[in-house]
PDB file of C-alpha atoms in Angstrom:
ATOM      1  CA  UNK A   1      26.520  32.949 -83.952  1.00 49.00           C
ATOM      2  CA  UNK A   2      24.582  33.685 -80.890  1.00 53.00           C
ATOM      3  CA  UNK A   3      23.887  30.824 -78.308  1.00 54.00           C
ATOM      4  CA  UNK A   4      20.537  31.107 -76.217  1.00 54.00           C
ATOM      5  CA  UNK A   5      20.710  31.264 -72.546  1.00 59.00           C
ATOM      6  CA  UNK A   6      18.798  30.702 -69.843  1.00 59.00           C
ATOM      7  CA  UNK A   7      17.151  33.548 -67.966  1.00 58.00           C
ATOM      8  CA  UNK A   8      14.680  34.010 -65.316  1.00 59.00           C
ATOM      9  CA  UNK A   9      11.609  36.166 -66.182  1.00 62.00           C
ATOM     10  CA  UNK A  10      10.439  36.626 -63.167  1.00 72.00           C
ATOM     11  CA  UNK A  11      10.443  37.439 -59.751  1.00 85.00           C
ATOM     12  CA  UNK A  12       7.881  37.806 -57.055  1.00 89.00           C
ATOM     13  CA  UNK A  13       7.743  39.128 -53.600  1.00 93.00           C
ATOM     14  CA  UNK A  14       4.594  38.965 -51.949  1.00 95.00           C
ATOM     15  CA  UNK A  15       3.741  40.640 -48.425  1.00 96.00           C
ATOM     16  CA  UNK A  16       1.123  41.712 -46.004  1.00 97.00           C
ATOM     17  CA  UNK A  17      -0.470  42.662 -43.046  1.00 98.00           C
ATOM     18  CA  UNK A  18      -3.621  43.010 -41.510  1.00 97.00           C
ATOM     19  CA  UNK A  19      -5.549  42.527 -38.374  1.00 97.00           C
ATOM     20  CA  UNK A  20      -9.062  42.843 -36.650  1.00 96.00           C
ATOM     21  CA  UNK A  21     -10.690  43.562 -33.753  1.00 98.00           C
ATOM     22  CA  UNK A  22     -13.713  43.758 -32.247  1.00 97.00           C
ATOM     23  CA  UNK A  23     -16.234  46.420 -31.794  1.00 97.00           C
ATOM     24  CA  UNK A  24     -19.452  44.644 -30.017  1.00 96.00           C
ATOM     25  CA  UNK A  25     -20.071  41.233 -28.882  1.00 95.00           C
ATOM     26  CA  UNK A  26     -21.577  40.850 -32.434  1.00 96.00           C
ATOM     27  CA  UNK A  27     -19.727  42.820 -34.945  1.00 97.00           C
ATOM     28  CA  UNK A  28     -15.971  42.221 -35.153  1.00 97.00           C
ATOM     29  CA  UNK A  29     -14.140  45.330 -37.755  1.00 98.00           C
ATOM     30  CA  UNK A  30     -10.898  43.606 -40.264  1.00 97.00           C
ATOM     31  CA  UNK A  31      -8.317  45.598 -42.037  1.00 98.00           C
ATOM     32  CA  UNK A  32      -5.433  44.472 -44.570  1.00 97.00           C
ATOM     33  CA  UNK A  33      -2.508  45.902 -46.425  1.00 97.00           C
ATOM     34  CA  UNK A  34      -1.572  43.118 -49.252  1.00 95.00           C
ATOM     35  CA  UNK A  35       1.532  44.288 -51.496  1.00 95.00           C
ATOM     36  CA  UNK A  36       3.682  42.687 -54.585  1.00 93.00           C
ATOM     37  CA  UNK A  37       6.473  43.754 -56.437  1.00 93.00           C
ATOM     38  CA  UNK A  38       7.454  41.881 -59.176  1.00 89.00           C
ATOM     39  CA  UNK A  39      10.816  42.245 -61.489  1.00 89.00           C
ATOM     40  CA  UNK A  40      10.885  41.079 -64.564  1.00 85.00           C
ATOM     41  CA  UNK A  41      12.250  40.880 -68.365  1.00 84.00           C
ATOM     42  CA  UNK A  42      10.001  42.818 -70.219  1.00 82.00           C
ATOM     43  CA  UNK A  43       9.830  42.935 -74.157  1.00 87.00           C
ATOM     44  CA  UNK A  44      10.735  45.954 -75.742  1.00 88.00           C
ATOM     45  CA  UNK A  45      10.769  47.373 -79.213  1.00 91.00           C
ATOM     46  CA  UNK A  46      13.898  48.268 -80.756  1.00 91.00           C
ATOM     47  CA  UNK A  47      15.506  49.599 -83.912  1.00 91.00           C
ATOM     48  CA  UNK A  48      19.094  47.734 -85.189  1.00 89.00           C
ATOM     49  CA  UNK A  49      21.620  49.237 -88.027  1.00 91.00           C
ATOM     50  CA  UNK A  50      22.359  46.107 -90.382  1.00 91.00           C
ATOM     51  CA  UNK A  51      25.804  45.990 -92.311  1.00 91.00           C
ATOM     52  CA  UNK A  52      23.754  47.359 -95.041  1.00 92.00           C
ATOM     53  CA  UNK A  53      23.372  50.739 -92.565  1.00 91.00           C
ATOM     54  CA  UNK A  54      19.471  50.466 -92.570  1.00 93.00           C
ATOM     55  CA  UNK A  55      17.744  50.551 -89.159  1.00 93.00           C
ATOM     56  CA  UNK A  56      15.779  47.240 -88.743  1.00 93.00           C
ATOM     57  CA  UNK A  57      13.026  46.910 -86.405  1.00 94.00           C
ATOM     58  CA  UNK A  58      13.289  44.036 -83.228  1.00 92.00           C
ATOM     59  CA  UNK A  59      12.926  43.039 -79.732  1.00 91.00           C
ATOM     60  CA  UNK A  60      14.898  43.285 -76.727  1.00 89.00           C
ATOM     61  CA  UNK A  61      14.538  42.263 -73.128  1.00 88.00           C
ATOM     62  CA  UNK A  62      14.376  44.885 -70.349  1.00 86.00           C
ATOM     63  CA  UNK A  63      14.131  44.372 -66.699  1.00 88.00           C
ATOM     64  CA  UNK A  64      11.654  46.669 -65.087  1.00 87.00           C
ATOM     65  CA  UNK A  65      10.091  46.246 -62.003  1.00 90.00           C
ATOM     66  CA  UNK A  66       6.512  47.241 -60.228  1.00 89.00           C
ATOM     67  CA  UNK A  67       4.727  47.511 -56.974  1.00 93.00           C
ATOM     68  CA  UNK A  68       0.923  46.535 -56.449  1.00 93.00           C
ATOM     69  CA  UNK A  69      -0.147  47.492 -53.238  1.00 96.00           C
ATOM     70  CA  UNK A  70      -4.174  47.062 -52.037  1.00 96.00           C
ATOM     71  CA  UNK A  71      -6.539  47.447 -49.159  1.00 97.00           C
ATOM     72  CA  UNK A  72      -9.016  45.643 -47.550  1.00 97.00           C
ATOM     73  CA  UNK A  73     -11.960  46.508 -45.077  1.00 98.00           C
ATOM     74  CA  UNK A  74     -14.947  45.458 -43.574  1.00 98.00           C
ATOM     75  CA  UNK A  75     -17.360  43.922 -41.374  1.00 97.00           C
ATOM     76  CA  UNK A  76     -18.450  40.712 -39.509  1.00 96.00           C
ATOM     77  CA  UNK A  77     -21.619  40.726 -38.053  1.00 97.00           C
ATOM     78  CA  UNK A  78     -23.959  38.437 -36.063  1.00 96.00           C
ATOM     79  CA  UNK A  79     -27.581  38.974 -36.209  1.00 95.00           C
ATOM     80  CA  UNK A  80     -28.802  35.856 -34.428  1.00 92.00           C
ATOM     81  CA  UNK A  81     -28.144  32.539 -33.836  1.00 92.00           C
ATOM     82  CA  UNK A  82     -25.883  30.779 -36.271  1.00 94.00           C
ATOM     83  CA  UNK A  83     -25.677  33.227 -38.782  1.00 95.00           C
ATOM     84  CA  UNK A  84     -22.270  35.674 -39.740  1.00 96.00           C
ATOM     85  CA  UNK A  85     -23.038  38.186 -42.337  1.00 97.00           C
ATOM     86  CA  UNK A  86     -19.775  39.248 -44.025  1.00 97.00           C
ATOM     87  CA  UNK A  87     -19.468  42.535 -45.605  1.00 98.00           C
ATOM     88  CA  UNK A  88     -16.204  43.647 -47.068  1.00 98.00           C
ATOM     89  CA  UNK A  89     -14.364  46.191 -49.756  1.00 98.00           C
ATOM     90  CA  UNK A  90     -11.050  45.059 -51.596  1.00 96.00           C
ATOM     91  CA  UNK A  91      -9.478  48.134 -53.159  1.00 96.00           C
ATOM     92  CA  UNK A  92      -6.474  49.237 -54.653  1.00 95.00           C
ATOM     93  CA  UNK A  93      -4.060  51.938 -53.297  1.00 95.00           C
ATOM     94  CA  UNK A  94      -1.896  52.544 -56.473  1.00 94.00           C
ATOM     95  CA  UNK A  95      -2.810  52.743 -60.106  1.00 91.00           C
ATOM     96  CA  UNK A  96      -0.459  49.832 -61.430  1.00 87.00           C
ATOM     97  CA  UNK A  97      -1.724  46.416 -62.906  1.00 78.00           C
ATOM     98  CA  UNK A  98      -4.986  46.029 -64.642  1.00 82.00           C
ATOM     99  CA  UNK A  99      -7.544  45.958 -61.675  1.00 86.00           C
ATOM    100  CA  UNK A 100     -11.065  47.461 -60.422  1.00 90.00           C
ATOM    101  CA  UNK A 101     -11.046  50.882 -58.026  1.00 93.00           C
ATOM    102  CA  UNK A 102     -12.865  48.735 -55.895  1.00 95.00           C
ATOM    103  CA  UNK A 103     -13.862  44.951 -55.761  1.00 96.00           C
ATOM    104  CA  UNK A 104     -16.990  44.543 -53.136  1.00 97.00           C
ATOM    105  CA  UNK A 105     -17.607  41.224 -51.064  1.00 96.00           C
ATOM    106  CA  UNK A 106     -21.691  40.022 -49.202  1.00 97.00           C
ATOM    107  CA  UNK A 107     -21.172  37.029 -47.955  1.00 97.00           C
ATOM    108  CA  UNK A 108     -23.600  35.008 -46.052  1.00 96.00           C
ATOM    109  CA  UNK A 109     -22.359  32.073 -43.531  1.00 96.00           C
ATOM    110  CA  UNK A 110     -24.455  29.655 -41.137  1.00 95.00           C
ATOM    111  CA  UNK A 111     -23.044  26.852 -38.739  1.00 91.00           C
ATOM    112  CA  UNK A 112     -24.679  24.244 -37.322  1.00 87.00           C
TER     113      UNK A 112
END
């Protein structure tokens, strides 16, 4: 008899860094470095021998971990008066998780 236990799945840690500066009185220029690695129990397939000696299919838990790392760039500009025109590009830098190459941002912005 097997008694069930409690076990974390997961485990997150979440950094970055960025920073911006500014290139005319109008346009300022922003960069970012955004990272995650998570650990956690995956589920894996996997064959038993039963007292009968046949292999049996089932699951197990394995913990794996991964790193998601991404990029950001772009541009805030002032054309006149009250307005900010935001133009920006969020892409990735490695090829895990299920993500675009590249995730593009307009973005229009007026103050009063």
């Amino acid at each position: 008899m097997q008694t069930a236990r409690r076990r974390s799945f997961l485990l997150r840690v979440v950094y970055g860094v960025g920073g911006d500066v500014g290139l005319t009185q109008k346009m300022t220029f922003a960069a970012d470095f955004f990272g995650e690695r998570v650990t956690a129990d995956r589920v894996m397939s996997k064959w038993f021998i039963a007292a009968d000696g046949l292999p049996y299919p089932t699951i197990a838990f394995q913990k794996q971990s991964y790193e998601v790392m991404s990029g950001s760039a772009g541009f805030k500009i002032n054309p006149g008066g009250n307005f900010i025109v935001t133009v920006n590009a969020l892409f990735r830098l490695n090829h895990t998780g299920l993500r675009s190459k590249v995730a593009p941002l307009i973005g229009l912005s007026y103050t009063m």
